[in-house]
Backbone as numpy.savetxt, mean C-alpha at the origin, in Angstrom:
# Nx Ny Nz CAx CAy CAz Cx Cy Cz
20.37 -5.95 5.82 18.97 -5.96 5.46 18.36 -4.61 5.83
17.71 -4.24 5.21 17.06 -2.72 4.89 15.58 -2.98 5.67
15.24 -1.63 5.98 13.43 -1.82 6.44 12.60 -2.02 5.70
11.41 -2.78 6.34 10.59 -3.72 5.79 8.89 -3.00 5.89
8.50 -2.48 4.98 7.45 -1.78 5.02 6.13 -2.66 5.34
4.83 -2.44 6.14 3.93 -3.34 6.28 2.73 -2.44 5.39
2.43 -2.54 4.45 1.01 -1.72 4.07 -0.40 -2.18 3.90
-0.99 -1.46 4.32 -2.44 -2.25 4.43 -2.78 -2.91 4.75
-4.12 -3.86 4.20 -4.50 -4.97 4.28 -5.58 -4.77 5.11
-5.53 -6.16 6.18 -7.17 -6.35 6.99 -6.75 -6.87 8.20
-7.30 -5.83 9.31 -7.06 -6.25 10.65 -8.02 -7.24 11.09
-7.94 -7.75 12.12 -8.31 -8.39 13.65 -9.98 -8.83 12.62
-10.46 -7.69 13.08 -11.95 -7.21 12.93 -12.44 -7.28 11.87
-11.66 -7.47 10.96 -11.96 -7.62 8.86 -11.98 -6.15 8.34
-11.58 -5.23 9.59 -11.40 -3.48 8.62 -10.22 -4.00 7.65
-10.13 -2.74 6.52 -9.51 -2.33 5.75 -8.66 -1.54 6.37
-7.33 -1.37 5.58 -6.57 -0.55 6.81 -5.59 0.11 5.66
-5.74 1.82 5.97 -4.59 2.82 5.49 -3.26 2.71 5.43
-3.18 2.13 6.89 -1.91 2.43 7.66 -0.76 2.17 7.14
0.33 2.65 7.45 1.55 1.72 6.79 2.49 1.81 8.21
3.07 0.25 8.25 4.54 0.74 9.61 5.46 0.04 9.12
6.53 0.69 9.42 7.79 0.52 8.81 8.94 -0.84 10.15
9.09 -1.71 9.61 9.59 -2.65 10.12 11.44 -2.57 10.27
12.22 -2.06 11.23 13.79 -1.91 11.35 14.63 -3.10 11.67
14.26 -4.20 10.94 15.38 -5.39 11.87 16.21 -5.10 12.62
17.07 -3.86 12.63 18.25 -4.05 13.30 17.96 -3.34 14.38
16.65 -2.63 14.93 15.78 -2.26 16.02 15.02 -3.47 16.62
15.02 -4.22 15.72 13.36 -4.91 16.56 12.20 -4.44 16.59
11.80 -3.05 15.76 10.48 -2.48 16.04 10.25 -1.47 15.21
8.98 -1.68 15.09 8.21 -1.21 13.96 7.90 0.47 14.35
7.90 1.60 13.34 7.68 2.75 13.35 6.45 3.13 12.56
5.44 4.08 12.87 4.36 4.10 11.73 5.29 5.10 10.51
4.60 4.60 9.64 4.82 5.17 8.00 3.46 6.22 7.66
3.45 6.83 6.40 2.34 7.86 5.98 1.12 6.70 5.67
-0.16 6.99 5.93 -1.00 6.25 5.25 -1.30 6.60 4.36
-1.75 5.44 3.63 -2.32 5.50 1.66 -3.99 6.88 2.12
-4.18 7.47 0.95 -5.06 8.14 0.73 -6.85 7.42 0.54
-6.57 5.81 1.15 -7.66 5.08 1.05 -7.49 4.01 2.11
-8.55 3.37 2.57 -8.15 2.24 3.10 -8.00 0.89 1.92
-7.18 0.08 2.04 -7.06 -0.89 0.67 -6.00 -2.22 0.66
-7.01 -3.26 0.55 -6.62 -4.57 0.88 -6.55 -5.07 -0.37
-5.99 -6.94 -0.30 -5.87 -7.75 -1.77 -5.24 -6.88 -2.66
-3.96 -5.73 -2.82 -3.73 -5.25 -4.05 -2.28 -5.67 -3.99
-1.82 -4.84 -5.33 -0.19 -5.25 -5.40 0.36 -4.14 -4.99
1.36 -4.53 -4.47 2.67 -3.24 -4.21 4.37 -3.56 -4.92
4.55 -2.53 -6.31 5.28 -2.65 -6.72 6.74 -1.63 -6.51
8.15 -2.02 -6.45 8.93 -1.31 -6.36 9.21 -0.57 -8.06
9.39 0.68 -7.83 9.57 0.88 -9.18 11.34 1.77 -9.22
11.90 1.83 -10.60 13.21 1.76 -10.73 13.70 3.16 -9.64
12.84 4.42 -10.14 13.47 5.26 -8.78 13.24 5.40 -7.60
13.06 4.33 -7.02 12.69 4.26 -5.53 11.53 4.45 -5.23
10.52 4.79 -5.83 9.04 4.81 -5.19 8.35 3.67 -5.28
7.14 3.47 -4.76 6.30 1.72 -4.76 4.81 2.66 -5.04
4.63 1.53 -5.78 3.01 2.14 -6.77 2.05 0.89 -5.68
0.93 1.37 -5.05 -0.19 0.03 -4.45 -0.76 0.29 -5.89
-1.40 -1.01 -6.10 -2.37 -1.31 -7.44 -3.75 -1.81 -6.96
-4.69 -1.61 -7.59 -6.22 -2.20 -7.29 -6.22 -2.66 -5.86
-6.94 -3.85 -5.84 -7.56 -4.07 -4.76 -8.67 -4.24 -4.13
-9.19 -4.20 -2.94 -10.49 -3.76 -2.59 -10.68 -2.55 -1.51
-11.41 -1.42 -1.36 -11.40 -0.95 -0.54 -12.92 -0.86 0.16
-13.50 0.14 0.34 -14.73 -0.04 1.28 -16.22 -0.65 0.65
-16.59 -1.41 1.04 -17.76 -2.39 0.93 -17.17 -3.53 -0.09
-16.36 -4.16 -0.12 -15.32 -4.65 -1.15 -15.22 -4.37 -2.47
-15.55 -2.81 -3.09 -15.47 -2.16 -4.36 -13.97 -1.60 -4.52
-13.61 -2.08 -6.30 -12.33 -1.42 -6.30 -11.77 -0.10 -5.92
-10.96 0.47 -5.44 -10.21 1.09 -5.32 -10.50 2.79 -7.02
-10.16 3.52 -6.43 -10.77 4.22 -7.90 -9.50 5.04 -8.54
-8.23 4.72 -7.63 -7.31 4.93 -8.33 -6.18 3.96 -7.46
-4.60 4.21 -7.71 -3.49 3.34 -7.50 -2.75 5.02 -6.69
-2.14 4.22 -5.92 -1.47 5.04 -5.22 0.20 5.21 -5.59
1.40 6.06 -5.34 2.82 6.13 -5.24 3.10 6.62 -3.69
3.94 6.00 -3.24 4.57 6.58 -2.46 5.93 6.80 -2.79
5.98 8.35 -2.46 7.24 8.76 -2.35 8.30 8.28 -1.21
9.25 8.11 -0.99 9.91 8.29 0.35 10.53 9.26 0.77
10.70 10.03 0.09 11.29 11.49 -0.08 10.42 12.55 0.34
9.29 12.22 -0.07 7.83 12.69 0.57 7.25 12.68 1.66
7.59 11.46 1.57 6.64 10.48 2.85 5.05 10.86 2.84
4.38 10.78 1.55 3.52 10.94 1.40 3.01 9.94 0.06
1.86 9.68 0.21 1.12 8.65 -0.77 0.72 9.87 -1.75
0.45 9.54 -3.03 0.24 10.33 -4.48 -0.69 9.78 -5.15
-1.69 9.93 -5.17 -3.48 9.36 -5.89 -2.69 9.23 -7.40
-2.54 8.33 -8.26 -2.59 8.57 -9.66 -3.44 7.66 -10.39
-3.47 7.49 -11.59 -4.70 6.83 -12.15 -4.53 5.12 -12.25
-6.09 4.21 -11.98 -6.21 2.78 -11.90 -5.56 2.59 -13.24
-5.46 1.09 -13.16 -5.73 0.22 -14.49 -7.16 0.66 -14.97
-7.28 0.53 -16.07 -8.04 0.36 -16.98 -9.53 -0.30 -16.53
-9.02 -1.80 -16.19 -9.98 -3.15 -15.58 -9.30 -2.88 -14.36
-10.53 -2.94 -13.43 -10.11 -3.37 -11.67 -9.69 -4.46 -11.61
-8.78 -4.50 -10.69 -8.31 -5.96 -10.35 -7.77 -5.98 -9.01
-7.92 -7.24 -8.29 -8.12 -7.57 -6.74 -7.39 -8.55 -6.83
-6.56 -9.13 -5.65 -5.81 -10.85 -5.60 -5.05 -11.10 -6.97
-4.54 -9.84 -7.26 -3.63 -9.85 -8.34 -2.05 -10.04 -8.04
-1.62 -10.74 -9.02 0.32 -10.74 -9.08 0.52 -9.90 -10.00
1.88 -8.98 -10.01 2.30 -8.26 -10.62 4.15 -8.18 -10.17
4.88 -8.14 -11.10 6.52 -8.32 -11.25 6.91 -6.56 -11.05
């Protein structure tokens, strides 16, 4: 089993949260990762075929969408602003 990325979402307190930490089963313990270029909860995170994961919509501060979708590289280790959907969308599924 491979590491288990934690991104975003909503702490303790109901913040929105950048952060990302990277989860090692075969450690027991979590490492921080790059944070997204927003804080951003309720969205999707998709794996895509060459190894990067796209976050999608969402909500970010005052619960307004998000104004773009993020990539992370891993090669990077850096998040990549690229452009929303079309229609915002929050508490979405996506394959």
């Amino acid at each position: 089993m491979g590491a288990v990325p934690f991104i975003g979402g909503v702490d303790g307190a109901g913040k929105r949260l950048s952060s990302t930490e990277i989860y090692d089963p075969t450690k027991g313990a979590f490492t921080p990762g790059p944070s997204m270029t927003i804080e951003r909860a309720d969205f999707s995170l998709d794996a895509l075929p060459d190894g990067r994961v796209v976050a999608i919509g969402g909500t970010a501060e005052f619960l307004r969408p998000p104004d773009d979708s993020e990539v992370l590289d891993p090669a990077a280790t850096a998040w990549i602003p690229v452009d929303a959907p079309a229609q915002p969308r929050r508490q979405h599924a996506s394959i």
